[in-house]
Tab-separated table of C-alpha atoms and ligand atoms in Angstrom:
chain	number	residue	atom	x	y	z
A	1	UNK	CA	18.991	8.908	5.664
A	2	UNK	CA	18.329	9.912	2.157
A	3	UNK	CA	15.542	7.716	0.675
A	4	UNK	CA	13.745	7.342	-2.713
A	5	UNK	CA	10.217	6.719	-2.860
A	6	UNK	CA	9.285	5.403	-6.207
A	7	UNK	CA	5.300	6.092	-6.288
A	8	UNK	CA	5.815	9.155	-3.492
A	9	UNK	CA	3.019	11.139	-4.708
A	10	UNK	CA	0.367	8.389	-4.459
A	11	UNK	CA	-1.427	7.380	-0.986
A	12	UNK	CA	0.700	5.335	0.982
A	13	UNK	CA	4.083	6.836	-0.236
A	14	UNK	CA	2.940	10.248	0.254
A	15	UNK	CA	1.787	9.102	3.997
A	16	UNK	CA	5.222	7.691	4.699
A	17	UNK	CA	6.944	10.344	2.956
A	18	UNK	CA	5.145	12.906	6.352
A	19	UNK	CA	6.609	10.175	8.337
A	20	UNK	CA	9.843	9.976	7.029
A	21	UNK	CA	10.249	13.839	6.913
A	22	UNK	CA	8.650	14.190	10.631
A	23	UNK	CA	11.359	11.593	11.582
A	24	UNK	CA	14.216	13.884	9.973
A	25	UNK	CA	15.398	11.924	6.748
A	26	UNK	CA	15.703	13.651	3.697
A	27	UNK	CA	13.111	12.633	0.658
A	28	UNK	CA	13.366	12.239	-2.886
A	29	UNK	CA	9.684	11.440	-4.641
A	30	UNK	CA	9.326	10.106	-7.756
A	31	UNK	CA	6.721	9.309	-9.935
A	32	UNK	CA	5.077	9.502	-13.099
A	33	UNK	CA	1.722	10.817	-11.497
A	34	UNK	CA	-0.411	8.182	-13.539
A	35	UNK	CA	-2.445	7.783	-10.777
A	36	UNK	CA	-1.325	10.985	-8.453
A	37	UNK	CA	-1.653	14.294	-8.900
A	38	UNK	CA	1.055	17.169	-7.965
A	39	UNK	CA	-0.435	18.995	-5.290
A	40	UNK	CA	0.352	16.450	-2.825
A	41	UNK	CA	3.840	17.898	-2.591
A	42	UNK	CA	2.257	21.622	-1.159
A	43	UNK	CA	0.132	19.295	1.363
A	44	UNK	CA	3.274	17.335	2.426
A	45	UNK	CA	4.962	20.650	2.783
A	46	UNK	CA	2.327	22.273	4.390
A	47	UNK	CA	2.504	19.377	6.550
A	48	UNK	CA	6.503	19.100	6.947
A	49	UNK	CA	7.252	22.313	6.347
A	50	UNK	CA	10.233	20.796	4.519
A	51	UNK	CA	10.984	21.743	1.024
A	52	UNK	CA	10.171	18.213	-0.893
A	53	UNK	CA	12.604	16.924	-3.762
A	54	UNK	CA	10.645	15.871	-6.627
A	55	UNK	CA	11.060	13.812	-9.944
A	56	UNK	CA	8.446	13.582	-12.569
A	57	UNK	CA	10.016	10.386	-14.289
A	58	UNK	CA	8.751	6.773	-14.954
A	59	UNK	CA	10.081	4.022	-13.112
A	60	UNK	CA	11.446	2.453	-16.450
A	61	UNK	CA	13.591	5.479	-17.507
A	62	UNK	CA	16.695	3.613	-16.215
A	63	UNK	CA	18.771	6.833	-17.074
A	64	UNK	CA	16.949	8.837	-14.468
A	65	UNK	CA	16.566	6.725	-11.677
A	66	UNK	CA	20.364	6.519	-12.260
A	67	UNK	CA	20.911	9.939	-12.500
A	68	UNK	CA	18.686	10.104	-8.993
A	69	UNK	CA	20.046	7.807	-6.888
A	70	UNK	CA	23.445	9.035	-7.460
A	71	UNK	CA	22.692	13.273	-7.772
A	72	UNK	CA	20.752	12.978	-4.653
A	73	UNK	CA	22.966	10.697	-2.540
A	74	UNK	CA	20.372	7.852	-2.144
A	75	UNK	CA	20.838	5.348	0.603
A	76	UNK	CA	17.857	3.414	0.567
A	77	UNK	CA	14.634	3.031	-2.071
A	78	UNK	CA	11.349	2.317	-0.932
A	79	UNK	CA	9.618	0.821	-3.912
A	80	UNK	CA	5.762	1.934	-3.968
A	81	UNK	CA	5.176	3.079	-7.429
A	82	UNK	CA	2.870	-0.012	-9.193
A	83	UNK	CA	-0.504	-0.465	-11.018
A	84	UNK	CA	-2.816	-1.978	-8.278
A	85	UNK	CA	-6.727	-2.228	-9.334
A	86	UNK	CA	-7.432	-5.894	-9.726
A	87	UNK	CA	-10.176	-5.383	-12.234
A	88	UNK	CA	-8.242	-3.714	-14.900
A	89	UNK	CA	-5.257	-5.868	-14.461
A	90	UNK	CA	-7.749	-8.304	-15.632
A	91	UNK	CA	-8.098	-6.494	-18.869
A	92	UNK	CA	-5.069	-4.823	-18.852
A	93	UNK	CA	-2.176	-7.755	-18.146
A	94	UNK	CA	0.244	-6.682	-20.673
A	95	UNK	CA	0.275	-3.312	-18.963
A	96	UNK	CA	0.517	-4.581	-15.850
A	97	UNK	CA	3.334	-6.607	-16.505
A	98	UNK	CA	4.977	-4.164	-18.265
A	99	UNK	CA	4.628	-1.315	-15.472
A	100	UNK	CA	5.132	-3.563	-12.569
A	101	UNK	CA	7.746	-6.233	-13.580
A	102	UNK	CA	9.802	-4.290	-15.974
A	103	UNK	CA	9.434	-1.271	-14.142
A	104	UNK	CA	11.314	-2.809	-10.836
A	105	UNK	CA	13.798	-5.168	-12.879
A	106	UNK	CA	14.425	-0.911	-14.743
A	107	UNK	CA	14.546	0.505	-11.066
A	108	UNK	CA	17.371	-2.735	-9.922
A	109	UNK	CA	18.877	-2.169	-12.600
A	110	UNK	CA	19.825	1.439	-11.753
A	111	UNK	CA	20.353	0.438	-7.910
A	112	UNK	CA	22.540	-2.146	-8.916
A	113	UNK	CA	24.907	0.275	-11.334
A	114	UNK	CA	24.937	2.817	-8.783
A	115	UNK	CA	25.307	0.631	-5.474
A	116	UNK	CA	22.428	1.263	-4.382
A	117	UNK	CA	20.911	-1.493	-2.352
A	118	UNK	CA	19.090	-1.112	0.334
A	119	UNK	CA	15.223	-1.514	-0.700
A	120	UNK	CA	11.486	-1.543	1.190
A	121	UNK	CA	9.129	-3.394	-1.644
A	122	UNK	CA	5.207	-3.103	-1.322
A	123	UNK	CA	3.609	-5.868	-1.922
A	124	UNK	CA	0.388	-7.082	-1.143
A	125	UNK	CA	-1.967	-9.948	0.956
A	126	UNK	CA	-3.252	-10.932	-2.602
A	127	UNK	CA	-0.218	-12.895	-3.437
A	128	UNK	CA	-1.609	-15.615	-0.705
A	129	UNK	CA	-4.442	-15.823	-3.155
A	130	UNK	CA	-7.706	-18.035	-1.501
A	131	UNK	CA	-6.531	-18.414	2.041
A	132	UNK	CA	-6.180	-22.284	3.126
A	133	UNK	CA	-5.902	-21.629	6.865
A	134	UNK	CA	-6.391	-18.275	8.846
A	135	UNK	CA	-4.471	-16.245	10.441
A	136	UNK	CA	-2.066	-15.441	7.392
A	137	UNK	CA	1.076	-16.340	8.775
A	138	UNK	CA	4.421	-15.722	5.724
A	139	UNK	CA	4.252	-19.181	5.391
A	140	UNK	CA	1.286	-19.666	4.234
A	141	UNK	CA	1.600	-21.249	0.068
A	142	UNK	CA	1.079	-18.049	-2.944
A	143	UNK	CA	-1.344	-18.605	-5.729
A	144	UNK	CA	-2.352	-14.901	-6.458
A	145	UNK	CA	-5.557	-15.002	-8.702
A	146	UNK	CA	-5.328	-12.352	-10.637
A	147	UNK	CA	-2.432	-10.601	-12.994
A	148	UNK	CA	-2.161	-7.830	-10.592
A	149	UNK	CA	-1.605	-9.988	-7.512
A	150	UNK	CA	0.597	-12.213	-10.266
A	151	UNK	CA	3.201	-9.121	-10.868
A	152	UNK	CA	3.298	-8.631	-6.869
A	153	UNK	CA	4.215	-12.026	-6.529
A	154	UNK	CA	6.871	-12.376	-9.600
A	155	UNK	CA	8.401	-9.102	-8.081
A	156	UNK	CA	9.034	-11.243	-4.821
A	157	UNK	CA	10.811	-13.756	-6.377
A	158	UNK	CA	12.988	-11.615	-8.365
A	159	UNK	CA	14.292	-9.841	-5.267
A	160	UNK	CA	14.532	-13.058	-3.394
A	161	UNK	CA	16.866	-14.018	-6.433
A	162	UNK	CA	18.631	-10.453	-6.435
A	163	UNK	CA	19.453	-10.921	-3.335
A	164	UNK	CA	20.407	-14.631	-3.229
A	165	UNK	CA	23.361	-13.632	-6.293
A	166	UNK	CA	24.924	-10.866	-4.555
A	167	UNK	CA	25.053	-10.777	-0.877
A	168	UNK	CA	24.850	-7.020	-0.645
A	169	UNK	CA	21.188	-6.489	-0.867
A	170	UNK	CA	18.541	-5.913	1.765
A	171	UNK	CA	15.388	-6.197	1.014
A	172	UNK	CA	12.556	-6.015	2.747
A	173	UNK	CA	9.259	-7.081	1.199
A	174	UNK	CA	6.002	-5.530	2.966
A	175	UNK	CA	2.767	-7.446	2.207
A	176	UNK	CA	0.096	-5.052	3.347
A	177	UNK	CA	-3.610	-6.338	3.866
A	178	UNK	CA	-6.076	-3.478	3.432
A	179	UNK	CA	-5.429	-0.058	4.330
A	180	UNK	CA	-7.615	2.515	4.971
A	181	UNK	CA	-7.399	5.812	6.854
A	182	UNK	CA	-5.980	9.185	5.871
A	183	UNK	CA	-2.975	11.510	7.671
A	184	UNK	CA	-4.642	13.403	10.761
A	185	UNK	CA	-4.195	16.543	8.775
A	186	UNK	CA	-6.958	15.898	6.824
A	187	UNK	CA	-4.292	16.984	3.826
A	188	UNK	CA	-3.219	13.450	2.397
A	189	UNK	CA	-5.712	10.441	1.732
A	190	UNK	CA	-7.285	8.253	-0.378
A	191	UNK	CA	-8.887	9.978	-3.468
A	192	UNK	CA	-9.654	7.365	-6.189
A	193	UNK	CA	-10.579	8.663	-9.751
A	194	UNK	CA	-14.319	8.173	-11.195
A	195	UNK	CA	-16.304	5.534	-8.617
A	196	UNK	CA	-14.263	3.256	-6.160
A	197	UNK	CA	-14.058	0.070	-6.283
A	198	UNK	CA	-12.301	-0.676	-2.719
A	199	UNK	CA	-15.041	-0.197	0.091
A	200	UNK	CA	-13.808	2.248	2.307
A	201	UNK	CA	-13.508	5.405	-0.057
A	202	UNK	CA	-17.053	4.127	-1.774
A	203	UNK	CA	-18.496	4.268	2.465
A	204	UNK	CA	-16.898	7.580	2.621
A	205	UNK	CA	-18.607	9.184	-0.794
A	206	UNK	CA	-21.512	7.854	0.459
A	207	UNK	CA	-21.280	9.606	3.788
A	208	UNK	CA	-20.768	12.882	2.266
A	209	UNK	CA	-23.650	11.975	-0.121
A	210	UNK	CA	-22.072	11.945	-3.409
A	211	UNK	CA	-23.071	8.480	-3.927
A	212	UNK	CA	-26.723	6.980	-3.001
A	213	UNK	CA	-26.212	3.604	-0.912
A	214	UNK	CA	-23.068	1.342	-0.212
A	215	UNK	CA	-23.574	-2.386	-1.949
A	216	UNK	CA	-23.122	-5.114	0.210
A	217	UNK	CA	-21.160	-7.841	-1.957
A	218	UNK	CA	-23.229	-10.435	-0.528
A	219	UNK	CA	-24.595	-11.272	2.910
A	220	UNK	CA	-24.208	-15.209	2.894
A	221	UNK	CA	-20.307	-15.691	3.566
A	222	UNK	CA	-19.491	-18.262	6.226
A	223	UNK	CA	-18.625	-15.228	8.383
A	224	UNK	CA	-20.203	-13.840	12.016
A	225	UNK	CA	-22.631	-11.557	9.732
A	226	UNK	CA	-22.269	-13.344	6.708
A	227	UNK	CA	-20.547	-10.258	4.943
A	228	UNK	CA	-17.021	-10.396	4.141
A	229	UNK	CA	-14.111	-9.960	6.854
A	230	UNK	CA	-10.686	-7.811	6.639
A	231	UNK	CA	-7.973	-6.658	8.056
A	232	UNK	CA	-7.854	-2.744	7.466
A	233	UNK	CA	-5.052	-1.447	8.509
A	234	UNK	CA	-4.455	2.730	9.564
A	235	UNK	CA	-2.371	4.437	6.605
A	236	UNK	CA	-0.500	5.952	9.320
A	237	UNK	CA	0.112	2.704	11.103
A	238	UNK	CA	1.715	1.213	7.612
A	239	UNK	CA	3.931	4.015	7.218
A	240	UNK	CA	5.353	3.416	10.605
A	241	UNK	CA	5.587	-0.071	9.037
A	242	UNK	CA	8.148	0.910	6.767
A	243	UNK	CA	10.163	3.146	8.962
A	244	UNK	CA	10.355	0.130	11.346
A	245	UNK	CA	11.568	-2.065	7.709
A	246	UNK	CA	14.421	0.887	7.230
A	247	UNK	CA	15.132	0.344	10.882
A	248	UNK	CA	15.742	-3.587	10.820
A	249	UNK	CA	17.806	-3.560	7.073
A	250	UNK	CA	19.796	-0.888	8.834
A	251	UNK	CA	20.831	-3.019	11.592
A	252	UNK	CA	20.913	-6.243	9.965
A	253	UNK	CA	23.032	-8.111	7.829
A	254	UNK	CA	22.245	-8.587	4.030
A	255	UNK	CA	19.422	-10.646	3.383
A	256	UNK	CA	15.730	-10.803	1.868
A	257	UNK	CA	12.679	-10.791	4.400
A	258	UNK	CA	8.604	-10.967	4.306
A	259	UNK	CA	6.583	-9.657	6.565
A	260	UNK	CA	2.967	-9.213	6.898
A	261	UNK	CA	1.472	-5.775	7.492
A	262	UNK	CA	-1.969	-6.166	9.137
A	263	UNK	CA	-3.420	-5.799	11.827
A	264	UNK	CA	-4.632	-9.501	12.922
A	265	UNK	CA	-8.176	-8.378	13.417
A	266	UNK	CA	-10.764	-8.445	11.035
A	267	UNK	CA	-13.955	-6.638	10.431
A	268	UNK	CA	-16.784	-7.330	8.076
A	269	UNK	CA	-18.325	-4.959	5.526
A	270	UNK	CA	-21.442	-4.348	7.688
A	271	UNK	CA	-19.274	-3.450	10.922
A	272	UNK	CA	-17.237	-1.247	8.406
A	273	UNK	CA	-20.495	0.637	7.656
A	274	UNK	CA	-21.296	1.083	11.030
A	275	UNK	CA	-18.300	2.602	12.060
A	276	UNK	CA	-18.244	4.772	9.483
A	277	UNK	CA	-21.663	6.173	10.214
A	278	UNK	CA	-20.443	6.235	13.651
A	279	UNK	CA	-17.253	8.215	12.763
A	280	UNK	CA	-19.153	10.805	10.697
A	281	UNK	CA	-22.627	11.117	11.723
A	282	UNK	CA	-23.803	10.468	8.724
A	283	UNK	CA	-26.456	8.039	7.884
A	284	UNK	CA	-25.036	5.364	5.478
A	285	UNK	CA	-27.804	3.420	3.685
A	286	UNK	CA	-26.447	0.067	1.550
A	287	UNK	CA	-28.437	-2.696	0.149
A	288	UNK	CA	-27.082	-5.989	0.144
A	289	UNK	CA	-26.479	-7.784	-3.822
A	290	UNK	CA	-24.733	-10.877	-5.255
A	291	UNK	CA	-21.159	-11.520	-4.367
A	292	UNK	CA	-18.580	-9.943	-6.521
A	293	UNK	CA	-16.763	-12.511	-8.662
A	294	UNK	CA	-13.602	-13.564	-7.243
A	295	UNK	CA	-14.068	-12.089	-3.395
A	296	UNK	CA	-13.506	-14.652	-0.274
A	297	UNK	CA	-14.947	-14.590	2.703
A	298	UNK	CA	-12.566	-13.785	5.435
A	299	UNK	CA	-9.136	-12.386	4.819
A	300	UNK	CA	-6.711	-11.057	8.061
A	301	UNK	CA	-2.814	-11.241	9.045
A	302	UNK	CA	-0.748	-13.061	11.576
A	303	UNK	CA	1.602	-10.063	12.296
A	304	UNK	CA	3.730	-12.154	14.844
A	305	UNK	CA	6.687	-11.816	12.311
A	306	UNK	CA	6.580	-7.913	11.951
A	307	UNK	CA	5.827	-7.654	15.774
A	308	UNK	CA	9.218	-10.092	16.725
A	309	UNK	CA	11.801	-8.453	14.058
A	310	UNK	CA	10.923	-4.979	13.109
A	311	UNK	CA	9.406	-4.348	16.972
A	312	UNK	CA	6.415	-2.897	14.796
A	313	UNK	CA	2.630	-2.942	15.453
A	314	UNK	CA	-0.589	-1.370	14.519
A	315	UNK	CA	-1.666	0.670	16.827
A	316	UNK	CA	-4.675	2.987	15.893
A	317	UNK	CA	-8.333	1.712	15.896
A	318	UNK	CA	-11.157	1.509	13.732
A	319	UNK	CA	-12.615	4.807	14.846
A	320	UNK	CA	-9.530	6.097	13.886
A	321	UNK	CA	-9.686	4.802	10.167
A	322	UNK	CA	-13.072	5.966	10.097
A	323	UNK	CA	-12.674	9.254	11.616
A	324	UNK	CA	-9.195	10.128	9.813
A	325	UNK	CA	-11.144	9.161	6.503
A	326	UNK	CA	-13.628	11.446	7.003
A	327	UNK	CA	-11.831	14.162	8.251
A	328	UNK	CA	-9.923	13.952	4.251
A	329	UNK	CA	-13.526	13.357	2.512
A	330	UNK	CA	-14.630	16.826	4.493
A	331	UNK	CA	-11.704	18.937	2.847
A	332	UNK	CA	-11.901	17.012	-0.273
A	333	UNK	CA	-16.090	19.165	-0.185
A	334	UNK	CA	-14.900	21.942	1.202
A	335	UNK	CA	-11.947	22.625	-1.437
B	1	LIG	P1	-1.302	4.733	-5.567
B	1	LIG	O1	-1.799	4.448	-6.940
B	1	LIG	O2	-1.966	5.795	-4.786
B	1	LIG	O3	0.262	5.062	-5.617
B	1	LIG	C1	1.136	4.492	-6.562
B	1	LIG	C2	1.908	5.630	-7.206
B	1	LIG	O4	2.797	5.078	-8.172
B	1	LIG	C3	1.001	6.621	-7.938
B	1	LIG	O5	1.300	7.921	-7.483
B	1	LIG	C4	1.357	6.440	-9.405
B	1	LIG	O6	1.251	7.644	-10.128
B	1	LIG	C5	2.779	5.917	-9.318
B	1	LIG	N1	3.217	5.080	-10.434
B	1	LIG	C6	2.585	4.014	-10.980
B	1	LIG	N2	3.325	3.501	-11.966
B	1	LIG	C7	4.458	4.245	-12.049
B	1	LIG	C8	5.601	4.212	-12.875
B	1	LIG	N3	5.724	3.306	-13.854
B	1	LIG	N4	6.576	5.123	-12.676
B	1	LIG	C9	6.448	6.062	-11.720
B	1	LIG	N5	5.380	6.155	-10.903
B	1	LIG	C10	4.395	5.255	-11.073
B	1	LIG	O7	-1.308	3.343	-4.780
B	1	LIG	P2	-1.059	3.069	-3.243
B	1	LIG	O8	-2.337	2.605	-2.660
B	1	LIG	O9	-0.316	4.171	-2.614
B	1	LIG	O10	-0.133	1.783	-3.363
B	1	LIG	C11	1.286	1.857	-3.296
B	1	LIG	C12	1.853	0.470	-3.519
B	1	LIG	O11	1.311	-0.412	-2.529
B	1	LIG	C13	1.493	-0.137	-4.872
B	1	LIG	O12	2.617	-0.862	-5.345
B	1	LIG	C14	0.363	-1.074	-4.537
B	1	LIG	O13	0.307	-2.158	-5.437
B	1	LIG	C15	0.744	-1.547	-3.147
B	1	LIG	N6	-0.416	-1.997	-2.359
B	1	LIG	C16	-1.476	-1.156	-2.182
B	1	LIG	C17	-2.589	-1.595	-1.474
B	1	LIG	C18	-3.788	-0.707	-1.274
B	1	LIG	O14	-4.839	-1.208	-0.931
B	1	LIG	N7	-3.697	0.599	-1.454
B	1	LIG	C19	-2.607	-2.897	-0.928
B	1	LIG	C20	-1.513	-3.706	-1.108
B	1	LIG	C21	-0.403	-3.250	-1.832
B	2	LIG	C1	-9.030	-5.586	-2.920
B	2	LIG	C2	-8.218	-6.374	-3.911
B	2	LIG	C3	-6.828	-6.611	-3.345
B	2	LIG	C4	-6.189	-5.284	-2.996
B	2	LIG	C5	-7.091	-4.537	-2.038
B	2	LIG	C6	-6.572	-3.159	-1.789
B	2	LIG	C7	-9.918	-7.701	-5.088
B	2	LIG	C8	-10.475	-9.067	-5.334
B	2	LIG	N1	-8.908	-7.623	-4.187
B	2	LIG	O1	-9.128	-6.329	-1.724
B	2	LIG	O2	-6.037	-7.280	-4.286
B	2	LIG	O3	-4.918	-5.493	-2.404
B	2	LIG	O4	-8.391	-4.373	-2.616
B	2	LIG	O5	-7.148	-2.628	-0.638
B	2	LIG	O6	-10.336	-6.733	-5.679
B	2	LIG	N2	-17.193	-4.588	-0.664
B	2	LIG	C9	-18.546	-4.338	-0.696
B	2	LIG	N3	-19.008	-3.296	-1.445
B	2	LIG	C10	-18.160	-2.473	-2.146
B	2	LIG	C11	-16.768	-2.738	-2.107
B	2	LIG	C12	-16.314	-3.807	-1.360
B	2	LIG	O7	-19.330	-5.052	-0.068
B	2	LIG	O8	-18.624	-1.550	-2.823
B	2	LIG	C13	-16.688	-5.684	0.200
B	2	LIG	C14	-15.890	-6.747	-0.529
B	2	LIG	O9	-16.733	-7.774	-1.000
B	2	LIG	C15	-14.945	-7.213	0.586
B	2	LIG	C16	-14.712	-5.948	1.415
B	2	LIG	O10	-15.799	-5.079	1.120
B	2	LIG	O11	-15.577	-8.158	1.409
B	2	LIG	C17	-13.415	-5.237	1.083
B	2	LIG	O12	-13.343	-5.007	-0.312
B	2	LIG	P1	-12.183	-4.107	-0.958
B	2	LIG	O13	-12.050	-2.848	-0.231
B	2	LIG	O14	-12.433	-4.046	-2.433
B	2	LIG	O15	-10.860	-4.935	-0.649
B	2	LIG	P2	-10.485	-6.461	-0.981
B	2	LIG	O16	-11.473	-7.081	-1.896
B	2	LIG	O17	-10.201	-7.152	0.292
């Protein structure tokens, strides 16, 4: 197949673009590297040794998605590219909004005038907001609570209307719960700008002592340890995700589906730390502070859905994360 990643150069497209490639489909990238940078297309080539097509555009130049989907004989779009740290979409909704929302209703619009539509969407666990009842089956009620988790959400329901007024579509939407990990190459992974705010890259800086001591966000969580519990879920393992997603729309009729990427088992901050230190050898000191404002305390998937339909699961552990992340943090020093 030819597909379209929107967002390609960023972590998890540029994971499942090696997947897609080692699998034999042709792949178009494009993205506006806002939060990307372009030599992830001589790692994926390194790592393919496919020649990569690439578009520097924004998601809401209509013209040349258009121009895209139609020059490069798209067949299906998997929708990645998006704003996604909570924090700023708390200062930053307009943005947000604008980049998110308009960008997809830009990128439908150019699916829809070019026929276009067959389309992978990544959203996120956020959109079930404070969990009422755990595992996190698809059923469970939405209330994101926070803009960024709001524009994940509105996206759903503007596909689930898409496809509703025109039985042509297939959409698949993806909810992913945390991932983590990097591509056994040590070539792609997760490299935020200035000081993360997610926990495994912070663990990971830590490790290779660029930064002094993790911060526990709180130790008094109704959970086993009383630090907060996740489902973190390989990189590698959600790209297979969406090649399983591809799979099912391929093979079944028109329609709209959710499904939960996770991994059903959750780990806690402290156990994260562990492992980490485990995975690298590094000692990993961390001090435990207040809660951070809007956090929960346990957060993991039902997968049952993902499992039944797309015959998908995760399958790598949490040595794997661990030792995968450090493996990228270790060439990230050394280059
Ligand atoms: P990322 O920031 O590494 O990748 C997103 C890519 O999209 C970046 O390369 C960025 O430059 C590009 N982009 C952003 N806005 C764009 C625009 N208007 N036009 C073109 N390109 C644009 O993030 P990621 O972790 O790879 O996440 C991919 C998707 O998965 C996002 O939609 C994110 O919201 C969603 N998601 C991520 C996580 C996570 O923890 N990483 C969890 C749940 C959902
Ligand atoms: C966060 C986002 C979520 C997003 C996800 C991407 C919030 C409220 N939620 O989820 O929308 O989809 O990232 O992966 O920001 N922790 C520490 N110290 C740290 C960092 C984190 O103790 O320095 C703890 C947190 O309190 C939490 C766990 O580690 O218990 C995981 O945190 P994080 O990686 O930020 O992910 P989430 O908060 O689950």
């Amino acid at each position: 197949m030819n597909i379209l990643l929107t967002g390609g150069a960023g972590y998890i497209g540029s994971h499942t673009a090696a997947l897609l490639l080692r699998e034999g489909h042709d792949v178009t990238l494009l993205d506006n590297l806002s939060n990307s940078d372009i030599g992830v297309l001589d790692r994926l080539h390194a790592i393919s040794n496919r020649e990569i097509s690439f578009v520097q555009a924004d998601i809401r130049e209509t013209d040349v998605l258009e121009r895209v989907l139609v020059g490069n004989h798209i067949d299906a779009v998997i929708h990645f590219a998006g704003l996604k740290a909570v924090g700023e979409s708390v200062r930053l909704p307009i943005a947000y909004y604008d980049n998110n929302v308009n960008g997809t209703i830009s990128l439908l619009r150019a699916m829809q005038a070019t026929d276009v539509r067959t389309l992978v969407f990544s959203s996120s666990a956020t959109v079930y907001g404070d969990p009422k009842y755990l595992p996190l089956d698809e059923k469970h009620p939405t209330g994101p609570t926070n803009p960024y988790g709001q524009t994940k959400l509105h996206i759903e329901e503007i596909l689930r209307d898409v496809a509703a007024s025109e039985p042509l579509w297939k959409i698949a939407i993806l909810r992913y719960f945390n991932p983590v990990g990097a591509h056994d190459s040590g070539l792609l992974g997760e490299n935020p700008n200035g000081i993360p705010n997610n926990l495994m890259p912070f663990v990971a800086r830590v490790a290779a002592g660029k930064l002094p001591r993790v911060e526990i966000f709180g130790d008094d969580y109704d959970t086993a340890d009383g630090t907060g519990v996740r489902d973190y879920i390989h990189v590698a393992d959600l790209a297979a995700g969406h090649l399983a997603a591809l799979g099912y729309l391929s093979r079944t009729p028109p329609g709209y589906e959710v499904f939960n990427l996770g991994t059903g088992q959750g780990y806690s901050v402290k156990e994260m730390i562990a492992a980490f230190a485990a995975a690298s050898g590094r000692p990993i000191p961390s001090v435990v502070v207040g809660r951070r404002a809007g956090d929960i305390a346990s957060c993991y998937a039902d997968p049952t859905r993902a499992r039944t339909l797309l015959g998908w699961e995760a399958r790598l552990t949490l040595a794997d994360m661990c030792a995968s992340a450090w493996r990228f943090q270790s060439r990230l020093a050394e280059s």
